[in-house]
PDB file of C-alpha atoms and ligand atoms in Angstrom:
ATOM      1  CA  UNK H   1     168.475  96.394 175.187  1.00 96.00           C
ATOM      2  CA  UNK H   2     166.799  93.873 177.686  1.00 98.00           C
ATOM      3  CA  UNK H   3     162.994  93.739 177.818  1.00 98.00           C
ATOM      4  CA  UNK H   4     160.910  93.194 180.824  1.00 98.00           C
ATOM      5  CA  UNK H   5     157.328  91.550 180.561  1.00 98.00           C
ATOM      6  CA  UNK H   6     155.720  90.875 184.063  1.00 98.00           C
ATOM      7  CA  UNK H   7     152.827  88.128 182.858  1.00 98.00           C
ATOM      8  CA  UNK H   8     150.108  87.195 185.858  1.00 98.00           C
ATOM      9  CA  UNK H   9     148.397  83.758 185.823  1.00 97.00           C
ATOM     10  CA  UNK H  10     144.812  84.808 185.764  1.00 97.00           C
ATOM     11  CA  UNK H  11     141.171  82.815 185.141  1.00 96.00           C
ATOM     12  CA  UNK H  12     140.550  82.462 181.433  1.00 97.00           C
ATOM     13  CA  UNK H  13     138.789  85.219 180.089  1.00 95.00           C
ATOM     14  CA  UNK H  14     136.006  82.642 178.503  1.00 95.00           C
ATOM     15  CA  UNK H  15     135.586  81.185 182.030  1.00 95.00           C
ATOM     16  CA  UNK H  16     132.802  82.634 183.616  1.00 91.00           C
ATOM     17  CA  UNK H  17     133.828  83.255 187.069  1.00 92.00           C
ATOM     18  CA  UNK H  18     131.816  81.952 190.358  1.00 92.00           C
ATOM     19  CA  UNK H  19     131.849  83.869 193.733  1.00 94.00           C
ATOM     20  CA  UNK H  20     133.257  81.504 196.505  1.00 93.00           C
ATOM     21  CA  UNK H  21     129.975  80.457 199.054  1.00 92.00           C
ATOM     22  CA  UNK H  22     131.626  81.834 201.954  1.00 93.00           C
ATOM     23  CA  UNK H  23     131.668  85.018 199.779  1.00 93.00           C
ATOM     24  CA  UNK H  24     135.451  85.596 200.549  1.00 90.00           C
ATOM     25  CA  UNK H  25     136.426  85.897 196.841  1.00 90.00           C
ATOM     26  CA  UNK H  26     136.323  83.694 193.351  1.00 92.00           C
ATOM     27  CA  UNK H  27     136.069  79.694 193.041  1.00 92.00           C
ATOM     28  CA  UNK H  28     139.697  78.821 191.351  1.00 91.00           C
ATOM     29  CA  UNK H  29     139.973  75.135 191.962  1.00 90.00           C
ATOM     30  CA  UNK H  30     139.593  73.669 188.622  1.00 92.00           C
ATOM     31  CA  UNK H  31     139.208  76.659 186.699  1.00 95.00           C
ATOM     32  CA  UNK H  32     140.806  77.048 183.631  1.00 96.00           C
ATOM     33  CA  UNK H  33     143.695  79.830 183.753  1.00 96.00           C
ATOM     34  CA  UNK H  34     145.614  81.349 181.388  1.00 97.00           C
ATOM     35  CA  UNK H  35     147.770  84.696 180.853  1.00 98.00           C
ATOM     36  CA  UNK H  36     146.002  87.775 181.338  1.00 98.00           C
ATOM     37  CA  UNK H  37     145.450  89.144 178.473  1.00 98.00           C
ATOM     38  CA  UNK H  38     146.798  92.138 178.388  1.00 98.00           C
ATOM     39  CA  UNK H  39     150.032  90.671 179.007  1.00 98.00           C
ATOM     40  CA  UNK H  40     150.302  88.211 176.074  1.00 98.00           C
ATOM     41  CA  UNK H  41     149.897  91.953 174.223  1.00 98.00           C
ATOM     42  CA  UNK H  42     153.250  92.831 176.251  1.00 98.00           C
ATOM     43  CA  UNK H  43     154.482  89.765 175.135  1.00 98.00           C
ATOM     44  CA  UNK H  44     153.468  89.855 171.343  1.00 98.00           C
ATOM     45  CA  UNK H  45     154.924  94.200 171.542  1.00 98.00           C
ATOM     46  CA  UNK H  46     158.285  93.394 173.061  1.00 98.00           C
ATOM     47  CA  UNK H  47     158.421  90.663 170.537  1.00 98.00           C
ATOM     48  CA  UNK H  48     157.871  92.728 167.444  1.00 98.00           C
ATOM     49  CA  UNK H  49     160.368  95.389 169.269  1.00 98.00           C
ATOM     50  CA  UNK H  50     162.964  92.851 169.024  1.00 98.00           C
ATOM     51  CA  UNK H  51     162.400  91.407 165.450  1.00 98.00           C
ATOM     52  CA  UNK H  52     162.726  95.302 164.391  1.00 97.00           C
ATOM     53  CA  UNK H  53     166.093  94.825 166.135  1.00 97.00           C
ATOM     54  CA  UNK H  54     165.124  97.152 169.050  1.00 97.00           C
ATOM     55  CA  UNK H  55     166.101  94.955 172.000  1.00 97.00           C
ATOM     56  CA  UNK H  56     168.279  91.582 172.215  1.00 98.00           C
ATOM     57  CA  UNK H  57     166.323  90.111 174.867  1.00 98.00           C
ATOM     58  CA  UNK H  58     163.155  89.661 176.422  1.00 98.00           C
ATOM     59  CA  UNK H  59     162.416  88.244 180.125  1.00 98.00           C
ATOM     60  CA  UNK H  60     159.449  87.480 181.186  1.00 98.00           C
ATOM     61  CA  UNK H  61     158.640  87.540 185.121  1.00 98.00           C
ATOM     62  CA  UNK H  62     155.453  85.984 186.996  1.00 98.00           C
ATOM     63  CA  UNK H  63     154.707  86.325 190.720  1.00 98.00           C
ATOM     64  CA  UNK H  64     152.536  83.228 191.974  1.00 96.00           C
ATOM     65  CA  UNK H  65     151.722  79.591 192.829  1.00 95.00           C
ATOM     66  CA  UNK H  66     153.791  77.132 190.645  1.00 96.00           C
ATOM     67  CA  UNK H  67     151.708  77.099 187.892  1.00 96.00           C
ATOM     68  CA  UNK H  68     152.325  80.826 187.261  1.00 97.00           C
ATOM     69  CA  UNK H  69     155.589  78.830 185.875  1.00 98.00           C
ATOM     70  CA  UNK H  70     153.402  77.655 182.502  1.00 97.00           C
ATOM     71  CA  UNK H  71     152.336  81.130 182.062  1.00 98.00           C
ATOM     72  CA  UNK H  72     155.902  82.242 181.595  1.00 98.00           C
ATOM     73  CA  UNK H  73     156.390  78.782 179.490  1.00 98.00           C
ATOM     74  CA  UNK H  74     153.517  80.011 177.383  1.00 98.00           C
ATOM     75  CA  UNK H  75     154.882  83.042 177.178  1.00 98.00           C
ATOM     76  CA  UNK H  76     158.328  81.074 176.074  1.00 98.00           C
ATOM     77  CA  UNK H  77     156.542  79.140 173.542  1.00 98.00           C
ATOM     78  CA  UNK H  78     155.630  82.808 171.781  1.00 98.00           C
ATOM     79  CA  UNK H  79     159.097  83.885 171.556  1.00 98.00           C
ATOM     80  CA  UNK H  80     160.548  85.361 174.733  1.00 98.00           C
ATOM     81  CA  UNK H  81     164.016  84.365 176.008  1.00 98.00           C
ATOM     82  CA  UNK H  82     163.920  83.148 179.214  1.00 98.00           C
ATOM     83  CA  UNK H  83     161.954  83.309 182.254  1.00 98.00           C
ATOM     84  CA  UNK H  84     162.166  84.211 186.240  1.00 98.00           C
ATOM     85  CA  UNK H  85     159.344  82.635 188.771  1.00 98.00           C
ATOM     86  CA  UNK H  86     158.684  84.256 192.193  1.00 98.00           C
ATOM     87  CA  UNK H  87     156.447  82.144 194.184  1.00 96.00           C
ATOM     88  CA  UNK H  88     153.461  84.146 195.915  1.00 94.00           C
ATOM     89  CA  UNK H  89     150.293  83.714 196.584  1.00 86.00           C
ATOM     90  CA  UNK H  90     148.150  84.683 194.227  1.00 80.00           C
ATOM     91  CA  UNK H  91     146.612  87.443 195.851  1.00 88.00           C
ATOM     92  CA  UNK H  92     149.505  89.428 196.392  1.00 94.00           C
ATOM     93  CA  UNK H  93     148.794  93.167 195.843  1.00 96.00           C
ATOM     94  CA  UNK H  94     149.204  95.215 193.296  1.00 96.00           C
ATOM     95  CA  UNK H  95     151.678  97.325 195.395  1.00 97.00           C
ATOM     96  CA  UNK H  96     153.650  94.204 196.757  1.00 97.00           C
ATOM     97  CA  UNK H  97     153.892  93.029 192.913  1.00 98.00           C
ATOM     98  CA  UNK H  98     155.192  96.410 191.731  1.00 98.00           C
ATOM     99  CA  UNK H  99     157.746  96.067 194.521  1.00 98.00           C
ATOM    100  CA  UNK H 100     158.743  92.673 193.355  1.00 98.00           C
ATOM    101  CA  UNK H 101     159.057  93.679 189.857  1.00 98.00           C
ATOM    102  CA  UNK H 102     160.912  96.604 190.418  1.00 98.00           C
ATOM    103  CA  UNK H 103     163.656  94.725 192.345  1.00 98.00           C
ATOM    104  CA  UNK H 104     163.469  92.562 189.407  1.00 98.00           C
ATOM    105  CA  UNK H 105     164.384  95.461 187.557  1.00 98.00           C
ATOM    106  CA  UNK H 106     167.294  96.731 189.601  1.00 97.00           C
ATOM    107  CA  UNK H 107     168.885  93.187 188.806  1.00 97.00           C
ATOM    108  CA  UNK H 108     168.598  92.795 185.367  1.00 98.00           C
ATOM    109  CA  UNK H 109     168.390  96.434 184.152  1.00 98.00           C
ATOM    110  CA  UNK H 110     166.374  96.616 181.640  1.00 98.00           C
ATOM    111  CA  UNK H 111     165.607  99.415 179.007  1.00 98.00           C
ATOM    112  CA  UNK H 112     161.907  98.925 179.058  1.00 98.00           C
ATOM    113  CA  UNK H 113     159.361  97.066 181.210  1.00 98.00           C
ATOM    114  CA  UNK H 114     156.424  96.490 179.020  1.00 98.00           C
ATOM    115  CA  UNK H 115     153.055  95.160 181.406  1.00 98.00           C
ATOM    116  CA  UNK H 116     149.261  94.686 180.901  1.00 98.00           C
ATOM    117  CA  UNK H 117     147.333  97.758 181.920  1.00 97.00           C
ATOM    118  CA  UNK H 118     145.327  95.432 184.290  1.00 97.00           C
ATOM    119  CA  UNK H 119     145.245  92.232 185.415  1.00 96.00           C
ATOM    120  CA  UNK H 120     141.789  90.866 184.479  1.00 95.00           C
ATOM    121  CA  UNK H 121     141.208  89.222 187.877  1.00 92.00           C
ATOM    122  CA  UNK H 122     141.428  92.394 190.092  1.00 90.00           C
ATOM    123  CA  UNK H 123     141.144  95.116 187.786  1.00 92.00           C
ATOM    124  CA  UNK H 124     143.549  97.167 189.429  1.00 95.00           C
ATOM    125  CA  UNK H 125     145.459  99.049 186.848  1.00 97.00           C
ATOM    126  CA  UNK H 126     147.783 100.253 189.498  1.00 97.00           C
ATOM    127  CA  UNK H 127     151.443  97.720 189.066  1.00 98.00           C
ATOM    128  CA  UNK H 128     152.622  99.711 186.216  1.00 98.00           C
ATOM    129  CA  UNK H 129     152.030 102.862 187.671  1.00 98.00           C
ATOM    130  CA  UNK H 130     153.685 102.001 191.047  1.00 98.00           C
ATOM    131  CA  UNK H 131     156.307  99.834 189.517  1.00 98.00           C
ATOM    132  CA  UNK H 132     157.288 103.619 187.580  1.00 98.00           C
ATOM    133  CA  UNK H 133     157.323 105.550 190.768  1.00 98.00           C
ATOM    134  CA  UNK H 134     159.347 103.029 192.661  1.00 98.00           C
ATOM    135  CA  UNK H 135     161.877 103.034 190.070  1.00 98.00           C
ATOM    136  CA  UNK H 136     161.860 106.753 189.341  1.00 98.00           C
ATOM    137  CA  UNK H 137     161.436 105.813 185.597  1.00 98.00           C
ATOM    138  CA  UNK H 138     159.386 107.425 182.911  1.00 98.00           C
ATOM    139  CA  UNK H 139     155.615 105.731 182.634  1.00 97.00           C
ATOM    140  CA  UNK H 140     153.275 105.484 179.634  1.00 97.00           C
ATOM    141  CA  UNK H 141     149.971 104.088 180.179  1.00 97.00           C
ATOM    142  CA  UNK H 142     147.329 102.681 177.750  1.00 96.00           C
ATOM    143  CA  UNK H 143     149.897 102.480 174.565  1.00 97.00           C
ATOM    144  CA  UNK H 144     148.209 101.724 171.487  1.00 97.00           C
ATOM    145  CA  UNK H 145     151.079 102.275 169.589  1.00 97.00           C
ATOM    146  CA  UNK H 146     154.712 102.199 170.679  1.00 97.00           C
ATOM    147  CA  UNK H 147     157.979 103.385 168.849  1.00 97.00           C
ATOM    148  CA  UNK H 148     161.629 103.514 170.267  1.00 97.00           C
ATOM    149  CA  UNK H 149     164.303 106.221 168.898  1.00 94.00           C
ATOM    150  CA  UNK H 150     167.558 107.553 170.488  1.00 94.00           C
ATOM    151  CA  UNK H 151     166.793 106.320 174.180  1.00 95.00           C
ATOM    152  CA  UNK H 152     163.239 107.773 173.668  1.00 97.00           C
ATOM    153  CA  UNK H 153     159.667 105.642 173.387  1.00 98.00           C
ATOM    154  CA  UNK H 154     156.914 107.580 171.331  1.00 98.00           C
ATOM    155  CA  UNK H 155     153.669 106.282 172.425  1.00 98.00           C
ATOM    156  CA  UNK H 156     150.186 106.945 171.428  1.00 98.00           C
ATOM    157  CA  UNK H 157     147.682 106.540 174.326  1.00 96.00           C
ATOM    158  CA  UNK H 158     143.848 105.793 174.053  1.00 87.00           C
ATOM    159  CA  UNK H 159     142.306 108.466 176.159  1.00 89.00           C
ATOM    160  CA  UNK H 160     138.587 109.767 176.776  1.00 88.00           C
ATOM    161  CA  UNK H 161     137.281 110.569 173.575  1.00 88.00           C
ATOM    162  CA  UNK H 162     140.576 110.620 171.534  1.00 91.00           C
ATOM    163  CA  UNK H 163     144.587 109.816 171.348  1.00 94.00           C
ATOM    164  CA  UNK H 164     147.116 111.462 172.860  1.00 97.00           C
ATOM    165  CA  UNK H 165     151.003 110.885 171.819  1.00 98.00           C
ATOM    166  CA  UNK H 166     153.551 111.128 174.405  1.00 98.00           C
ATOM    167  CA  UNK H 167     157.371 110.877 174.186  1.00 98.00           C
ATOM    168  CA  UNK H 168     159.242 109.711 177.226  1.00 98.00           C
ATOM    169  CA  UNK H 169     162.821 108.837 178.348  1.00 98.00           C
ATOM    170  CA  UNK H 170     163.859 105.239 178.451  1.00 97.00           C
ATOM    171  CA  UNK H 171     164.257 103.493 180.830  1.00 98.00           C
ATOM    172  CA  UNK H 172     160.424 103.345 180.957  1.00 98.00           C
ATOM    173  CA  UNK H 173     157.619 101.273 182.356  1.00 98.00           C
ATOM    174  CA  UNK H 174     154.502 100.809 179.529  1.00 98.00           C
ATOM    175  CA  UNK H 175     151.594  99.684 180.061  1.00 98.00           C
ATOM    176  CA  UNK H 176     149.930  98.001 176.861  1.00 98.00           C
ATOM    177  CA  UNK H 177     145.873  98.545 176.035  1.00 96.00           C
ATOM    178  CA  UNK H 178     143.836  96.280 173.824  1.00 95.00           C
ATOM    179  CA  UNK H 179     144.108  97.898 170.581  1.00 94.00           C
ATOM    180  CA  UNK H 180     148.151  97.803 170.300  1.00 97.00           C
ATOM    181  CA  UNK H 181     147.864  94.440 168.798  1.00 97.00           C
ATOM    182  CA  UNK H 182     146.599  91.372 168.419  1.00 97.00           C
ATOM    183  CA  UNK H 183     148.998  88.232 170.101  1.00 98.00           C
ATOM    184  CA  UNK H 184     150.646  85.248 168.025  1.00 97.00           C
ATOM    185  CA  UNK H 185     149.690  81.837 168.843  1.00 96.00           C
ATOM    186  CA  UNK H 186     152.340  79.617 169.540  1.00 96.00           C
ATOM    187  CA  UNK H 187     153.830  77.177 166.399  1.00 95.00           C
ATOM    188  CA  UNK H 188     153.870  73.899 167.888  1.00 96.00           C
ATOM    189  CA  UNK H 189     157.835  74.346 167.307  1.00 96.00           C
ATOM    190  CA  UNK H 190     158.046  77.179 169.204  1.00 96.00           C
ATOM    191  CA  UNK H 191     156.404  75.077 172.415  1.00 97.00           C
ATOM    192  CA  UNK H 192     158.887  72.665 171.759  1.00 97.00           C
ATOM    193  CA  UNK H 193     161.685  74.614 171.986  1.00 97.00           C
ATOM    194  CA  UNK H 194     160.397  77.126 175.137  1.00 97.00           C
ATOM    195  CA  UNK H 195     160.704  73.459 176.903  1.00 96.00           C
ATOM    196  CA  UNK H 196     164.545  74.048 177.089  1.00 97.00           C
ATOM    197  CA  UNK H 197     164.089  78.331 177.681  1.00 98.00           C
ATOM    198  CA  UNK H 198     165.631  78.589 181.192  1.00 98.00           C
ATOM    199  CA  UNK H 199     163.245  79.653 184.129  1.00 98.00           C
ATOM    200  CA  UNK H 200     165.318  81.010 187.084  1.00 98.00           C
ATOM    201  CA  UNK H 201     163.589  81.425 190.851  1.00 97.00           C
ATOM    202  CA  UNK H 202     163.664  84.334 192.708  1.00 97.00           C
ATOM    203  CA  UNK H 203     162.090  84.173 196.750  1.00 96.00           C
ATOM    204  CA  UNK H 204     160.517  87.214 198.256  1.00 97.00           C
ATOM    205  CA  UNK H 205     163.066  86.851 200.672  1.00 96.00           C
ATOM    206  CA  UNK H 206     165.970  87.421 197.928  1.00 96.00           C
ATOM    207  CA  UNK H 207     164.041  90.370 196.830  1.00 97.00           C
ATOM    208  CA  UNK H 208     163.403  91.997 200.592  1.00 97.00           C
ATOM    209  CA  UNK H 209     160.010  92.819 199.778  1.00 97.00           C
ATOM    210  CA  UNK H 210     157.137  92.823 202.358  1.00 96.00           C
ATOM    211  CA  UNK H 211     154.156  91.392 200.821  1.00 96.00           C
ATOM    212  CA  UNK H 212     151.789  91.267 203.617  1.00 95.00           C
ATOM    213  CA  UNK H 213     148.290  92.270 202.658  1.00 93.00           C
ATOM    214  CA  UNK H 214     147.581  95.645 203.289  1.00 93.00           C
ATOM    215  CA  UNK H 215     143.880  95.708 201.980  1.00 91.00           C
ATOM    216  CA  UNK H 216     141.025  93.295 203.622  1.00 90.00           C
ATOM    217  CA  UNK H 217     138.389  92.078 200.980  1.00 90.00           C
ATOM    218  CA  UNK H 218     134.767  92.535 203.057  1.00 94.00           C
ATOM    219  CA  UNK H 219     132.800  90.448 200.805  1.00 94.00           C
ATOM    220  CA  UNK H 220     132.524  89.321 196.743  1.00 93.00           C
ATOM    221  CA  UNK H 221     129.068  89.371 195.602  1.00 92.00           C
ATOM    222  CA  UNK H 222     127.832  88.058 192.449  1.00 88.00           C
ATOM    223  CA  UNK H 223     126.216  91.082 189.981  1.00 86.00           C
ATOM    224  CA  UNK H 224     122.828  91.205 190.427  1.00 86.00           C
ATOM    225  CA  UNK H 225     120.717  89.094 188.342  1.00 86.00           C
ATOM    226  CA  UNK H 226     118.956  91.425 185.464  1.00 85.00           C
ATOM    227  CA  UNK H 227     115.191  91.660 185.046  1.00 84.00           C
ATOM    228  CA  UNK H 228     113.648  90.513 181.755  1.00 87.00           C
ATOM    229  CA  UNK H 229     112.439  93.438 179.671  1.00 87.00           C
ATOM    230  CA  UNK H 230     108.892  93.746 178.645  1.00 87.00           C
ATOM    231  CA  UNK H 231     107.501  94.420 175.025  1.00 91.00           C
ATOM    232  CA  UNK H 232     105.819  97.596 174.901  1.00 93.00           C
ATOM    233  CA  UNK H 233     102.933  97.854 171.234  1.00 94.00           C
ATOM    234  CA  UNK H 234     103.581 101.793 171.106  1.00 95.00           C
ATOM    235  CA  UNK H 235     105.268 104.628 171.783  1.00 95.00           C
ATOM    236  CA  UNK H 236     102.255 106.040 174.057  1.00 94.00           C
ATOM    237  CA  UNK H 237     102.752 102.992 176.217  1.00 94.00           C
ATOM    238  CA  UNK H 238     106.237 103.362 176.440  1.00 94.00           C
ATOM    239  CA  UNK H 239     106.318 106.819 177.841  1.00 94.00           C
ATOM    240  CA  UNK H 240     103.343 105.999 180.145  1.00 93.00           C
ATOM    241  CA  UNK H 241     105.026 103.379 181.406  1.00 91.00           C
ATOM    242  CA  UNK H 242     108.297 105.567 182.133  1.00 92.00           C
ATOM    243  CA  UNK H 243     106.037 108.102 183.705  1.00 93.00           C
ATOM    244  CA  UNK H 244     103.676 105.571 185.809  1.00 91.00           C
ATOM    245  CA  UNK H 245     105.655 102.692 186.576  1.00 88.00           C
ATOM    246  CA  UNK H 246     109.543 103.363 186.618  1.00 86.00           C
ATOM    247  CA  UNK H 247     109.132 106.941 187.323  1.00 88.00           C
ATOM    248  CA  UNK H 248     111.746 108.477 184.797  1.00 88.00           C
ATOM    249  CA  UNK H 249     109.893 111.123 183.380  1.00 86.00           C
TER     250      UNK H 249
HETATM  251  P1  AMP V 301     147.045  95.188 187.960  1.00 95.63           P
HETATM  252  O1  AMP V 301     147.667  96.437 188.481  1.00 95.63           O
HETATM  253  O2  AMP V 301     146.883  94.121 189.029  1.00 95.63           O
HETATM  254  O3  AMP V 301     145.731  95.448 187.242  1.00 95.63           O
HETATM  255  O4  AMP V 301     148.046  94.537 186.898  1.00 95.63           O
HETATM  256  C1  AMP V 301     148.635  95.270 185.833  1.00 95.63           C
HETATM  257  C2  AMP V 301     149.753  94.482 185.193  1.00 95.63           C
HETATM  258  O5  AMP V 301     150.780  94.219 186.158  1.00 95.63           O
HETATM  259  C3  AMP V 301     149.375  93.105 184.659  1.00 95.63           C
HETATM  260  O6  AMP V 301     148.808  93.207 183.360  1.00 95.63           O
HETATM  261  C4  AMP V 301     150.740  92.396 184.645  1.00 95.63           C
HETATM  262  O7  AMP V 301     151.524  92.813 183.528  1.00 95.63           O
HETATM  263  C5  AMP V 301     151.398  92.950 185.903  1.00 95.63           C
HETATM  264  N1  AMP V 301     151.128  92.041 187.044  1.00 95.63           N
HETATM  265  C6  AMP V 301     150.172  92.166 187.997  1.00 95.63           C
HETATM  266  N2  AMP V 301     150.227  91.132 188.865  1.00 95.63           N
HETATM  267  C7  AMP V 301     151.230  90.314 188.430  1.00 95.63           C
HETATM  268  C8  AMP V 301     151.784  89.073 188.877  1.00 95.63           C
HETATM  269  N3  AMP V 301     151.301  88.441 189.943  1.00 95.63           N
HETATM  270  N4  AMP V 301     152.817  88.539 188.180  1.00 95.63           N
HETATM  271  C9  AMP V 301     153.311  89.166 187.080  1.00 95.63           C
HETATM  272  N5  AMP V 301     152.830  90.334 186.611  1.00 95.63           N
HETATM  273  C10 AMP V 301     151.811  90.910 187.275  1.00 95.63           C
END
């Protein structure tokens, strides 16, 4: 079985981001990027899947400018097999992205598609989802756990106050949370080798897929800047102050 592990170029999650001046969305000339995530936890599951000897191969897949090429080569450098690049710009939508990756999909047929639940740069949380009901396949979202048996996937899902373990047909799309594991860093032999993994091209032409925007961002703001606290001596003042000055009770 062939793996699928769509892996988005994103800003590093230590970066702290800056809103753009003309507001139009975030600063990403030189920011430090890296892969989201949630998808080097795709890469690190499919990765254990096949050491158990539960898939032969895993492809990784990332729609963007040409450096969304070293994400996949990081991903290489981990383990995975080889790569395909789609160039994009990096703002293509969720939906356009699930279209991609599900004609992906219908060419290399694979038995899973294991992806982030979001991408840390728009918070979506919607590829997975769509990529599922494009392909008519089977979808489990939030895994914290996955297991594969007799063209099924058991998967344990964080949900509101609890867990909730589902069993669904392969082939399936998952989408990984943060407690399913933690990543492997890359063994400087590993990097060497992923130099020589193969990295094929795909164009948005090849795959027919219409990615004009269909959503208009109005405006990015910055959050708003918090008020410092104040030190209150007692209880009494506290719930005076409550009742007088913020008006909560
Ligand atoms: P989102 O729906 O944007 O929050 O993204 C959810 C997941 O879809 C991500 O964790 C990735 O696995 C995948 N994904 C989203 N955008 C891309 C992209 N441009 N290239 C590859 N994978 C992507």
């Amino acid at each position: 079985m062939k793996i699928l592990v769509p892996v988005k170029r994103v800003i590093d999650y230590n970066v702290k981001v800056r809103v753009k001046q003309d507001q139009t969305g975030v600063e990403l000339n030189n920011v430090k990027m890296a892969m989201n995530p949630f998808d080097e936890i795709a890469v690190e599951q499919a990765l254990r899947l096949k050491e158990a000897g539960k898939a032969e191969e895993i492809v990784l897949v990332s729609i963007g400018p040409t450096q969304a090429q070293e994400t996949i080569r990081t991903g290489l450098a981990m383990g995975a097999d080889r790569g395909i690049y789609i160039d994009a710009p990096h703002e293509t939508e969720p939906l356009s992205v699930a279209k991609l990756l599900a004609g992906v999909a219908k060419k290399e047929n694979p038995g899973l598609i294991i992806c982030g639940k979001q991408a840390i740069d728009d918070d979506s949380n919607q590829t997975g989802q769509m990529m599922s009901a494009i392909l008519g396949w089977s979808q489990a979202t939030f895994a914290s756990s996955v297991s594969l048996a007799n063209g099924s996937a058991t998967i344990v899902r964080e949900i509101d106050g609890g867990l909730e373990t589902i069993k669904v047909k392969m082939p399936a799309v998952i989408t990984v949370d943060l407690r399913l594991n933690e990543p492997r860093y890359a063994s400087l032999p590993n990097i060497m080798k992923a130099k020589k993994k193969p990295i094929d091209t795909l164009t948005v032409e090849e795959l027919g897929v219409d990615i004009k925007p269909r959503l208009s961002v109005i405006k990015v703001e910055e959050p708003a800047t918090r008020e410092a606290g104040v030190k209150v001596s007692s209880v009494t003042e506290l719930i005076e102050k409550l009742k007088e000055e913020v008006k909560v009770i």
